[in-house]
Short mmCIF file of C-alpha atoms and ligand atoms in Angstrom, two decimals:
data_model
loop_
_atom_site.label_atom_id
_atom_site.label_comp_id
_atom_site.label_asym_id
_atom_site.label_seq_id
_atom_site.Cartn_x
_atom_site.Cartn_y
_atom_site.Cartn_z
CA MET O 211 8.11 30.23 -36.34
CA ARG O 212 7.37 33.25 -34.14
CA ALA O 213 7.09 32.55 -30.45
CA ALA O 214 3.57 33.89 -30.08
CA LYS O 215 2.50 31.59 -32.87
CA ARG O 216 4.33 28.68 -31.33
CA GLY O 217 2.45 28.93 -28.06
CA ALA O 218 -0.79 29.29 -29.98
CA MET O 219 -0.31 26.14 -32.07
CA LYS O 220 -3.40 23.98 -31.93
CA ALA O 221 -2.90 20.43 -30.74
CA PHE O 222 -6.49 19.18 -30.82
CA THR O 223 -8.11 19.96 -34.16
CA TYR O 224 -10.71 18.47 -36.47
CA ARG O 225 -9.60 16.76 -39.64
CA ASP O 226 -12.22 15.30 -41.94
CA GLY O 227 -14.73 15.89 -39.17
CA VAL O 228 -12.88 13.94 -36.49
CA MET O 229 -10.88 15.45 -33.64
CA HIS O 230 -7.22 14.55 -33.69
CA ALA O 231 -4.51 14.91 -31.11
CA GLU O 232 -1.72 16.13 -33.38
CA ASP O 233 -1.92 13.49 -36.18
CA VAL O 234 -3.72 10.80 -34.21
CA PRO O 235 -7.51 10.49 -34.50
CA LEU O 236 -8.96 10.34 -30.99
CA PRO O 237 -11.18 7.30 -31.77
CA ALA O 238 -7.98 5.32 -32.35
CA ILE O 239 -6.84 6.14 -28.81
CA ALA O 240 -10.25 5.34 -27.34
CA GLU O 241 -10.20 1.99 -29.09
CA ALA O 242 -6.68 1.11 -28.00
CA VAL O 243 -6.79 2.38 -24.42
CA GLY O 244 -10.46 2.70 -23.55
CA THR O 245 -12.15 5.68 -21.97
CA PRO O 246 -12.01 7.85 -19.98
CA VAL O 247 -8.41 8.71 -20.83
CA TYR O 248 -6.30 11.83 -20.63
CA VAL O 249 -4.58 12.63 -23.90
CA TYR O 250 -1.59 14.97 -23.96
CA SER O 251 0.14 16.59 -26.91
CA LEU O 252 3.92 16.60 -26.81
CA ALA O 253 4.11 19.40 -29.37
CA LYS O 254 1.77 21.60 -27.36
CA LEU O 255 3.71 21.03 -24.13
CA VAL O 256 6.90 22.00 -25.92
CA ALA O 257 5.24 25.00 -27.59
CA LYS O 258 3.94 26.32 -24.29
CA ALA O 259 7.25 25.71 -22.51
CA ARG O 260 9.05 27.67 -25.23
CA ASP O 261 6.40 30.35 -25.29
CA PHE O 262 6.85 30.96 -21.57
CA ARG O 263 10.63 31.01 -21.87
CA GLU O 264 10.43 33.33 -24.86
CA GLY O 265 8.16 35.69 -22.91
CA LEU O 266 10.94 36.06 -20.34
CA SER O 267 13.67 36.60 -22.90
CA ALA O 268 14.39 40.12 -21.61
CA LEU O 269 15.56 38.59 -18.31
CA GLU O 270 19.02 37.26 -17.71
CA LYS O 271 19.00 33.47 -17.26
CA PRO O 272 15.67 33.03 -15.49
CA HIS O 273 15.28 29.76 -13.63
CA LEU O 274 12.20 27.93 -14.84
CA ALA O 275 10.76 25.24 -12.61
CA PHE O 276 7.67 23.40 -13.82
CA ALA O 277 5.06 23.09 -11.05
CA VAL O 278 4.92 19.30 -10.83
CA LYS O 279 1.57 19.34 -9.03
CA SER O 280 -0.12 20.53 -12.22
CA ASN O 281 0.89 17.40 -14.13
CA PRO O 282 3.28 14.99 -12.42
CA ASN O 283 3.26 12.34 -15.13
CA LEU O 284 6.82 11.07 -15.63
CA ALA O 285 6.70 11.42 -19.41
CA VAL O 286 5.41 14.98 -19.12
CA LEU O 287 8.21 15.80 -16.67
CA ARG O 288 10.69 14.26 -19.07
CA VAL O 289 9.46 16.49 -21.88
CA LEU O 290 9.82 19.60 -19.72
CA GLY O 291 13.21 18.49 -18.41
CA ARG O 292 14.38 18.21 -22.01
CA GLU O 293 13.15 21.77 -22.51
CA GLY O 294 15.49 22.89 -19.75
CA TYR O 295 12.88 23.18 -17.04
CA GLY O 296 13.61 22.34 -13.45
CA ALA O 297 10.83 21.36 -11.08
CA ASP O 298 8.81 23.01 -8.34
CA VAL O 299 7.82 20.22 -5.95
CA VAL O 300 5.63 20.25 -2.86
CA SER O 301 6.04 16.75 -1.45
CA GLY O 302 8.50 13.93 -1.15
CA GLY O 303 6.50 12.10 -3.79
CA GLU O 304 6.86 14.94 -6.28
CA LEU O 305 10.56 15.18 -5.50
CA THR O 306 10.96 11.48 -6.20
CA ARG O 307 9.13 11.89 -9.51
CA ALA O 308 11.17 14.90 -10.61
CA LEU O 309 14.40 13.02 -9.92
CA ALA O 310 13.08 9.89 -11.63
CA ALA O 311 12.27 11.98 -14.70
CA GLY O 312 15.91 13.02 -14.83
CA ILE O 313 15.56 16.57 -13.60
CA PRO O 314 18.88 17.57 -12.00
CA PRO O 315 18.51 18.03 -8.22
CA GLU O 316 20.01 21.51 -8.32
CA GLU O 317 17.14 22.54 -10.63
CA ILE O 318 14.52 21.53 -8.06
CA VAL O 319 12.73 23.93 -5.73
CA PHE O 320 10.81 22.54 -2.77
CA SER O 321 7.76 24.59 -1.71
CA GLY O 322 4.93 23.68 0.63
CA VAL O 323 3.64 24.72 3.99
CA GLY O 324 3.87 21.33 5.67
CA LYS O 325 7.13 19.68 4.68
CA THR O 326 7.78 16.86 7.14
CA HIS O 327 11.17 16.02 8.63
CA ALA O 328 11.39 13.07 6.28
CA GLU O 329 10.69 15.32 3.30
CA LEU O 330 13.17 17.99 4.38
CA LEU O 331 15.80 15.29 4.82
CA GLN O 332 14.95 13.78 1.44
CA GLY O 333 15.52 17.19 -0.13
CA LEU O 334 18.83 17.64 1.69
CA GLU O 335 20.05 14.19 0.71
CA ALA O 336 19.07 14.77 -2.91
CA GLY O 337 20.95 18.07 -2.92
CA ILE O 338 18.05 20.12 -4.26
CA GLY O 339 18.56 23.67 -5.48
CA GLN O 340 16.33 25.50 -3.05
CA PHE O 341 13.91 25.06 -0.19
CA ASN O 342 11.22 27.70 -0.08
CA ILE O 343 10.76 28.09 3.66
CA GLU O 344 7.18 28.88 4.57
CA SER O 345 7.55 29.68 8.28
CA GLU O 346 10.11 30.57 10.91
CA GLU O 347 9.41 27.22 12.56
CA GLU O 348 10.16 25.32 9.36
CA GLY O 349 13.38 27.31 8.95
CA TYR O 350 14.68 26.22 12.35
CA GLU O 351 13.72 22.60 11.72
CA LEU O 352 15.53 22.64 8.39
CA ALA O 353 18.58 24.21 10.01
CA LEU O 354 18.60 21.58 12.74
CA LEU O 355 18.30 18.71 10.31
CA ALA O 356 20.91 20.14 7.98
CA LYS O 357 23.35 20.61 10.85
CA ARG O 358 22.71 17.14 12.24
CA HIS O 359 23.30 15.47 8.87
CA GLY O 360 26.11 17.69 7.68
CA TYR O 361 24.41 19.69 4.96
CA ARG O 362 24.03 23.36 4.17
CA ALA O 363 20.55 24.05 2.80
CA ARG O 364 20.11 26.59 0.04
CA CYS O 365 16.86 28.36 0.73
CA ALA O 366 14.57 31.30 0.22
CA LEU O 367 11.94 32.74 2.53
CA ARG O 368 8.42 32.67 1.13
CA VAL O 369 6.48 35.77 2.04
CA ASN O 370 2.77 36.34 2.03
CA PRO O 371 2.27 39.77 0.47
CA ASP O 372 -1.40 40.06 1.41
CA VAL O 373 -2.52 40.64 -2.17
CA ASP O 374 -5.86 39.56 -3.56
CA ALA O 375 -5.17 37.42 -6.63
CA ARG O 376 -8.80 37.86 -7.75
CA THR O 377 -9.10 34.20 -8.57
CA HIS O 378 -11.18 31.40 -7.06
CA ALA O 379 -10.96 31.48 -3.25
CA LYS O 380 -9.78 27.87 -3.11
CA ILE O 381 -6.73 28.59 -5.27
CA SER O 382 -5.82 31.95 -3.81
CA THR O 383 -2.67 31.83 -1.67
CA GLY O 384 -1.42 35.37 -1.14
CA LYS O 385 -3.90 36.88 1.33
CA SER O 386 -2.83 37.16 4.95
CA LYS O 387 -5.63 34.78 5.93
CA ASN O 388 -4.13 32.08 3.68
CA LYS O 389 -1.74 29.58 5.23
CA PHE O 390 1.21 30.29 2.93
CA GLY O 391 4.47 32.13 3.62
CA VAL O 392 5.37 34.56 6.39
CA PRO O 393 3.65 37.93 6.76
CA LEU O 394 5.46 40.65 4.88
CA ASP O 395 5.73 42.88 7.94
CA ARG O 396 7.52 40.13 9.86
CA ALA O 397 9.67 38.97 6.96
CA GLY O 398 12.64 41.21 7.83
CA ALA O 399 12.86 39.91 11.40
CA ILE O 400 12.36 36.27 10.40
CA PHE O 401 14.90 36.55 7.63
CA ALA O 402 17.44 38.01 10.06
CA ALA O 403 16.81 35.25 12.58
CA LEU O 404 17.14 32.46 10.00
CA ALA O 405 20.12 34.08 8.30
CA GLY O 406 21.96 33.56 11.57
CA GLU O 407 21.64 29.79 11.16
CA GLU O 408 24.97 28.46 9.93
CA ALA O 409 23.36 25.45 8.22
CA LEU O 410 21.11 27.62 6.06
CA GLU O 411 22.30 29.42 2.98
CA LEU O 412 19.40 31.87 3.00
CA ARG O 413 19.84 33.55 -0.32
CA GLY O 414 16.51 34.87 -1.45
CA VAL O 415 12.81 35.45 -1.18
CA ALA O 416 9.78 33.84 -2.80
CA VAL O 417 6.18 34.70 -3.46
CA HIS O 418 3.20 32.93 -5.06
CA ILE O 419 -0.20 34.54 -4.71
CA GLY O 420 -2.51 32.10 -6.44
CA SER O 421 -3.39 30.19 -9.55
CA GLN O 422 -5.41 30.85 -12.72
CA LEU O 423 -4.80 34.59 -12.54
CA ALA O 424 -6.69 36.43 -15.25
CA GLU O 425 -4.93 39.74 -14.74
CA LEU O 426 -1.33 40.83 -14.28
CA GLU O 427 -2.09 43.59 -11.82
CA PRO O 428 -2.21 41.50 -8.60
CA LEU O 429 1.06 39.87 -9.63
CA GLU O 430 2.60 43.26 -10.26
CA THR O 431 1.48 44.44 -6.83
CA ALA O 432 2.97 41.37 -5.16
CA PHE O 433 6.26 41.62 -7.07
CA THR O 434 6.53 45.32 -6.22
CA LYS O 435 6.17 44.47 -2.54
CA LEU O 436 8.81 41.76 -2.92
CA GLY O 437 11.17 44.28 -4.53
CA ALA O 438 10.74 46.60 -1.57
CA LEU O 439 11.48 43.71 0.78
CA ILE O 440 14.68 42.87 -1.12
CA ALA O 441 15.82 46.48 -0.75
CA GLU O 442 14.99 46.41 2.95
CA LEU O 443 16.86 43.14 3.47
CA ARG O 444 19.91 44.43 1.63
CA ALA O 445 19.85 47.63 3.66
CA ALA O 446 19.98 45.40 6.73
CA GLY O 447 23.13 43.80 5.38
CA HIS O 448 21.76 40.58 3.87
CA THR O 449 22.93 39.17 0.56
CA ILE O 450 20.01 38.45 -1.78
CA THR O 451 20.83 36.62 -4.99
CA HIS O 452 17.54 34.89 -5.84
CA ALA O 453 13.88 35.85 -6.07
CA ASP O 454 11.22 33.25 -6.85
CA LEU O 455 8.11 34.78 -8.41
CA GLY O 456 6.05 31.57 -8.30
CA GLY O 457 3.49 30.55 -10.90
CA GLY O 458 -0.11 31.55 -11.36
CA LEU O 459 -0.44 32.75 -14.94
CA GLY O 460 -3.90 31.70 -16.06
CA VAL O 461 -5.15 30.22 -19.30
CA SER O 462 -8.42 30.58 -21.16
CA TYR O 463 -10.83 27.72 -20.47
CA ARG O 464 -13.46 29.19 -22.80
CA HIS O 465 -13.11 29.77 -26.49
CA ASP O 466 -13.81 33.46 -26.15
CA GLU O 467 -11.64 34.61 -23.25
CA ASN O 468 -8.62 36.87 -23.37
CA PHE O 469 -5.77 36.13 -21.00
CA PRO O 470 -2.40 37.82 -20.50
CA THR O 471 0.22 36.34 -22.83
CA ALA O 472 3.66 35.15 -21.78
CA ALA O 473 5.08 38.19 -23.56
CA GLU O 474 2.88 40.58 -21.57
CA TYR O 475 3.75 38.78 -18.36
CA GLY O 476 7.45 38.92 -19.24
CA GLU O 477 7.26 42.61 -20.06
CA MET O 478 5.63 43.33 -16.68
CA VAL O 479 8.18 41.21 -14.82
CA ALA O 480 11.11 42.87 -16.62
CA ARG O 481 9.74 46.30 -15.79
CA VAL O 482 9.00 45.60 -12.12
CA THR O 483 12.21 43.72 -11.41
CA ALA O 484 14.59 46.05 -13.28
CA GLY O 485 17.55 46.72 -11.01
CA TRP O 486 16.81 43.90 -8.57
CA ASP O 487 20.08 42.23 -9.54
CA VAL O 488 18.98 38.71 -8.61
CA ARG O 489 18.40 35.48 -10.46
CA LEU O 490 14.65 35.34 -11.03
CA MET O 491 12.89 32.02 -10.63
CA PHE O 492 9.47 30.96 -11.92
CA GLU O 493 7.11 28.08 -11.15
CA PRO O 494 4.57 27.87 -13.97
CA GLY O 495 2.26 24.87 -14.02
CA ARG O 496 -1.10 25.47 -15.64
CA PHE O 497 0.26 27.83 -18.29
CA ILE O 498 2.47 25.04 -19.64
CA ALA O 499 0.27 21.98 -19.25
CA ALA O 500 -3.42 22.93 -19.29
CA GLU O 501 -3.95 23.37 -23.02
CA ALA O 502 -1.77 20.38 -23.83
CA GLY O 503 -4.38 17.92 -22.60
CA VAL O 504 -7.95 16.77 -23.05
CA LEU O 505 -9.99 14.24 -21.15
CA LEU O 506 -11.47 11.86 -23.71
CA THR O 507 -14.75 10.33 -22.64
CA ARG O 508 -17.63 8.29 -24.06
CA VAL O 509 -21.30 9.02 -23.65
CA ILE O 510 -22.88 6.19 -21.67
CA ARG O 511 -26.41 7.32 -22.32
CA LYS O 512 -28.65 10.27 -22.81
CA LYS O 513 -31.35 10.54 -20.22
CA ARG O 514 -34.48 12.61 -20.54
CA SER O 515 -35.25 14.95 -17.66
CA GLY O 516 -38.72 16.36 -17.11
CA ASN O 517 -39.17 19.29 -19.40
CA GLY O 518 -35.56 20.50 -19.15
CA PRO O 519 -32.54 19.62 -21.23
CA PRO O 520 -31.44 15.98 -21.25
CA PHE O 521 -28.67 14.63 -19.06
CA VAL O 522 -25.73 13.47 -21.13
CA VAL O 523 -24.11 10.88 -18.87
CA VAL O 524 -20.46 10.38 -19.78
CA ASP O 525 -18.05 7.74 -18.52
CA ALA O 526 -15.73 10.35 -17.00
CA ALA O 527 -16.64 11.63 -13.57
CA MET O 528 -15.63 14.02 -10.83
CA ASN O 529 -13.08 11.51 -9.60
CA ASP O 530 -11.26 11.77 -12.95
CA LEU O 531 -11.60 15.54 -13.43
CA ALA O 532 -12.41 17.26 -10.17
CA ARG O 533 -12.19 20.90 -11.22
CA PRO O 534 -15.85 21.47 -12.15
CA ALA O 535 -17.11 19.88 -8.93
CA LEU O 536 -14.47 21.57 -6.77
CA TYR O 537 -14.28 25.06 -8.24
CA GLY O 538 -17.27 25.26 -10.54
CA ALA O 539 -14.68 25.31 -13.31
CA TRP O 540 -15.64 25.45 -16.97
CA HIS O 541 -14.16 22.99 -19.46
CA GLU O 542 -15.24 23.18 -23.08
CA PHE O 543 -17.08 20.01 -24.04
CA GLU O 544 -16.96 18.95 -27.69
CA ALA O 545 -17.90 15.93 -29.72
CA VAL O 546 -15.02 14.04 -31.28
CA ALA O 547 -17.07 13.59 -34.46
CA PRO O 548 -19.62 16.42 -34.44
CA THR O 549 -22.55 16.16 -36.78
CA GLY O 550 -23.08 19.91 -36.85
CA GLU O 551 -26.22 19.56 -34.78
CA ARG O 552 -26.17 21.54 -31.52
CA ALA O 553 -28.12 20.94 -28.33
CA THR O 554 -28.48 22.12 -24.77
CA ALA O 555 -27.68 19.49 -22.18
CA HIS O 556 -26.60 18.83 -18.63
CA ILE O 557 -23.25 17.01 -18.76
CA VAL O 558 -22.83 14.64 -15.84
CA GLY O 559 -20.74 11.70 -14.71
CA PRO O 560 -21.98 8.40 -13.28
CA ILE O 561 -20.95 9.06 -9.66
CA CYS O 562 -23.64 8.98 -7.06
CA GLU O 563 -23.65 12.55 -5.97
CA THR O 564 -25.11 15.65 -7.54
CA GLY O 565 -21.73 17.38 -7.47
CA ASP O 566 -20.65 15.00 -10.21
CA THR O 567 -21.75 17.55 -12.78
CA PHE O 568 -19.48 18.95 -15.48
CA ALA O 569 -21.95 21.49 -16.82
CA MET O 570 -25.60 22.47 -16.56
CA ASP O 571 -27.59 23.88 -19.47
CA ARG O 572 -24.54 23.68 -21.70
CA GLU O 573 -24.99 24.54 -25.32
CA CYS O 574 -22.78 22.01 -27.07
CA ASP O 575 -22.51 19.44 -29.83
CA ALA O 576 -25.48 17.08 -29.86
CA LEU O 577 -24.33 13.68 -28.61
CA GLU O 578 -25.86 10.23 -28.45
CA ALA O 579 -25.01 7.12 -26.42
CA GLY O 580 -21.74 5.55 -27.48
CA GLU O 581 -20.27 8.69 -29.00
CA LEU O 582 -16.95 10.21 -27.97
CA ALA O 583 -16.38 13.68 -26.59
CA VAL O 584 -13.63 15.66 -24.90
CA PHE O 585 -13.27 18.06 -22.05
CA ARG O 586 -10.67 20.54 -23.19
CA THR O 587 -7.90 22.27 -21.27
CA ALA O 588 -7.49 19.30 -18.96
CA GLY O 589 -3.72 18.88 -19.10
CA ALA O 590 -3.19 20.67 -15.77
CA TYR O 591 -4.83 19.71 -12.48
CA GLY O 592 -6.65 16.89 -14.25
CA ALA O 593 -5.29 13.36 -13.81
CA THR O 594 -3.20 14.54 -10.88
CA MET O 595 -6.31 15.35 -8.84
CA ALA O 596 -8.04 12.07 -9.61
CA SER O 597 -9.33 9.81 -6.86
CA SER O 598 -10.89 6.37 -6.86
CA TYR O 599 -14.19 7.53 -5.39
CA ASN O 600 -17.07 5.15 -6.10
CA SER O 601 -14.35 2.50 -6.59
CA ARG O 602 -13.77 3.69 -10.12
CA GLY O 603 -10.03 3.17 -10.34
CA PHE O 604 -7.58 5.66 -11.82
CA VAL O 605 -7.83 6.94 -15.36
CA ALA O 606 -5.16 6.19 -18.01
CA GLU O 607 -2.95 8.82 -19.65
CA VAL O 608 -1.62 8.91 -23.21
CA LEU O 609 1.06 11.09 -24.79
CA VAL O 610 0.84 11.85 -28.51
CA ASP O 611 3.80 12.81 -30.65
CA GLY O 612 2.87 13.40 -34.27
CA GLU O 613 1.53 10.13 -35.62
CA ARG O 614 2.53 8.02 -32.65
CA PHE O 615 1.15 7.71 -29.16
CA ALA O 616 2.04 5.86 -25.99
CA VAL O 617 0.26 5.02 -22.77
CA VAL O 618 2.22 7.03 -20.20
CA ALA O 619 0.07 5.96 -17.25
CA ASP O 620 -1.78 2.67 -17.07
CA ARG O 621 -5.36 2.65 -16.03
CA ILE O 622 -5.44 1.39 -12.44
CA ALA O 623 -8.33 -0.98 -12.07
CA PRO O 624 -10.55 -0.86 -8.98
CA GLY O 625 -9.36 -4.36 -8.17
CA ALA O 626 -5.75 -3.20 -7.95
CA ILE O 627 -6.72 -0.62 -5.37
CA MET O 628 -8.66 -3.25 -3.45
CA ASP O 629 -5.54 -5.45 -3.47
CA ALA O 630 -3.89 -2.96 -1.12
CA GLU O 631 -6.62 -3.47 1.46
CA ARG O 632 -6.66 -6.09 4.18
CA VAL O 633 -9.36 -7.61 6.32
CA PRO O 634 -7.77 -8.36 9.72
CA ASP O 635 -7.89 -11.90 11.05
CA TRP O 636 -10.06 -10.82 13.92
CA LEU O 637 -12.83 -9.99 11.45
CA ALA O 638 -12.61 -13.30 9.65
N1 LLP Y 240 4.06 27.51 -7.09
C1 LLP Y 240 3.36 27.29 -5.97
C2 LLP Y 240 4.00 27.52 -4.67
C3 LLP Y 240 2.03 26.85 -6.04
O1 LLP Y 240 1.34 26.64 -4.93
C4 LLP Y 240 1.44 26.62 -7.32
C5 LLP Y 240 0.06 26.15 -7.43
C6 LLP Y 240 2.22 26.86 -8.46
C7 LLP Y 240 3.52 27.31 -8.31
C8 LLP Y 240 1.71 26.64 -9.85
O2 LLP Y 240 0.66 27.49 -10.14
P1 LLP Y 240 0.09 27.59 -11.63
O3 LLP Y 240 1.18 28.22 -12.48
O4 LLP Y 240 -0.23 26.24 -12.09
O5 LLP Y 240 -1.08 28.45 -11.50
N2 LLP Y 240 -6.03 22.62 -8.31
C9 LLP Y 240 -6.23 24.01 -8.70
C10 LLP Y 240 -4.92 24.77 -8.78
C11 LLP Y 240 -4.12 24.75 -7.51
C12 LLP Y 240 -2.81 25.48 -7.61
C13 LLP Y 240 -1.97 25.28 -6.39
N3 LLP Y 240 -0.70 25.90 -6.43
C14 LLP Y 240 -7.00 24.05 -10.00
O6 LLP Y 240 -7.35 23.00 -10.54
O7 LLP Y 240 -7.33 25.12 -10.50
#
C-alpha cells in the first residue's frame, strides 16, 4: 500500500447504512459502553503514524515523539510506542503515563514552561532523553538539581522565533508575546550561559510555534530562523547535535478542506534543514490522533425554538469535547444511521451555559430523540481536555481493532469524583 493511501485510509465508514469503526458497528459500542464515548481506530492511528514517518523518509533517523497531551490514553500510547514513537510530555503526569505505556525513557522529551522541581527531578530520575528548557531560570534550576542529585541532564534550549503561526490565538505559541521559549535575539547569550553548567549536556535547540497549522510557510520561517541560530551557536564554538522542530501540523476538520500532507511537510523540512547536520526531532500530536477518533453521542431530544432551526440536544457536552466552546472549533456531526433526510439544526449539549454549543445553524443529517451521532476528528484534544463540569463525570474511551473493541478508559461516574471530596468535621 502506498504511504499516502495509508494515511488516507478511512476508519469510520458507513456499511449497510450504519457507521462502523473499522469492522465494528457503532451501535454495538453504544449498547455495550453507553454514550457519550470516544471511539478510536487502531488502524487509523497506525496509518497516520506511518504516514508521518514516511513523509520524513528523506531525513536520516528522525526522532519522532508523540505529543502525549493530544491523546494520553495508555492504550493509544502503547500503539504509538509499538510504532517506534517516543513521547513529548509536558507534565509529571504525562511522563508517568509514557513510561507506564512502555515508552523507553531515552525516547522521551520533556517540554513545558512551568516544570516544577518535582517534575524536573522526576525526569532526571527516569533518565529521559531530553529536557526542552524554556527559560534561563529553568536552565539554572535544572542544573542545580542535576548537580545535587548526581545527574547530567541532556537538554535543548527552546527558542521563541516570533513567527505568526496563523492559527487560533489560543493555540499559537511562537509569537514573542507568548509565554514559550526564550527570545531568539537572546538565545545565543542564554545558550552560552547554560552551556557553562557542568550538569547540563546542552546539545540542541527546539522550536514549536503553534498547533493546527493550515500552511507550511510559518513553519518554514521558524525553521529557517532556527537554522540561522544553529550556525550562530556553532560559530561561537558550541556543539549542536539535535534540533527539535515541535509539532503543529494541522488536519482537516471539514470534509472539504485541503491541508498540507506529511509528504509536503517532509519535503519542506528536508529542504530547509539540508546541511544542518543534526538529529531532527518532531512532536506531532493532532496529525497522528485527531482523525483516529470520534465522539459517539446520543440525541436526548429535539427541541423546537421559535421560528429558527430546532435544538438537537445530545448527551455529549462541552465538558466531554471542549474544542467548540473553547476555540469555536468545527467538528463534523453525522448520524450513525442516516435516513438520507437533511436538516438545519443547532447542536447543543445539556450543560447549563450557552457556551455548551457544538454548532449553530448546522446543515446535517436529520436526527430524532434516541438516535446516535458522532462528532468526527475527535481523537486529539478530545477526552484529554474533558472536565467534570456540571458533575457529569468523565467520558469512557474505546479502542477498535478490526472486529474487536475494548474499553481503554472506564467512564468515571460523578459519584466517584464526589468520593474524593470531604466535608470537614467542623461543618458537621
Ligand atoms: N509540542 C509542543 C511543545 C506543544 O506545545 C504541542 C501542542 C505539540 C508539540 C503538539 O502539537 P500538535 O502537533 O498536536 O499540533 N487544545 C488545542 C491544542 C493545543 C496544542 C498545545 N501544544 C486544540 O484542541 O486545538
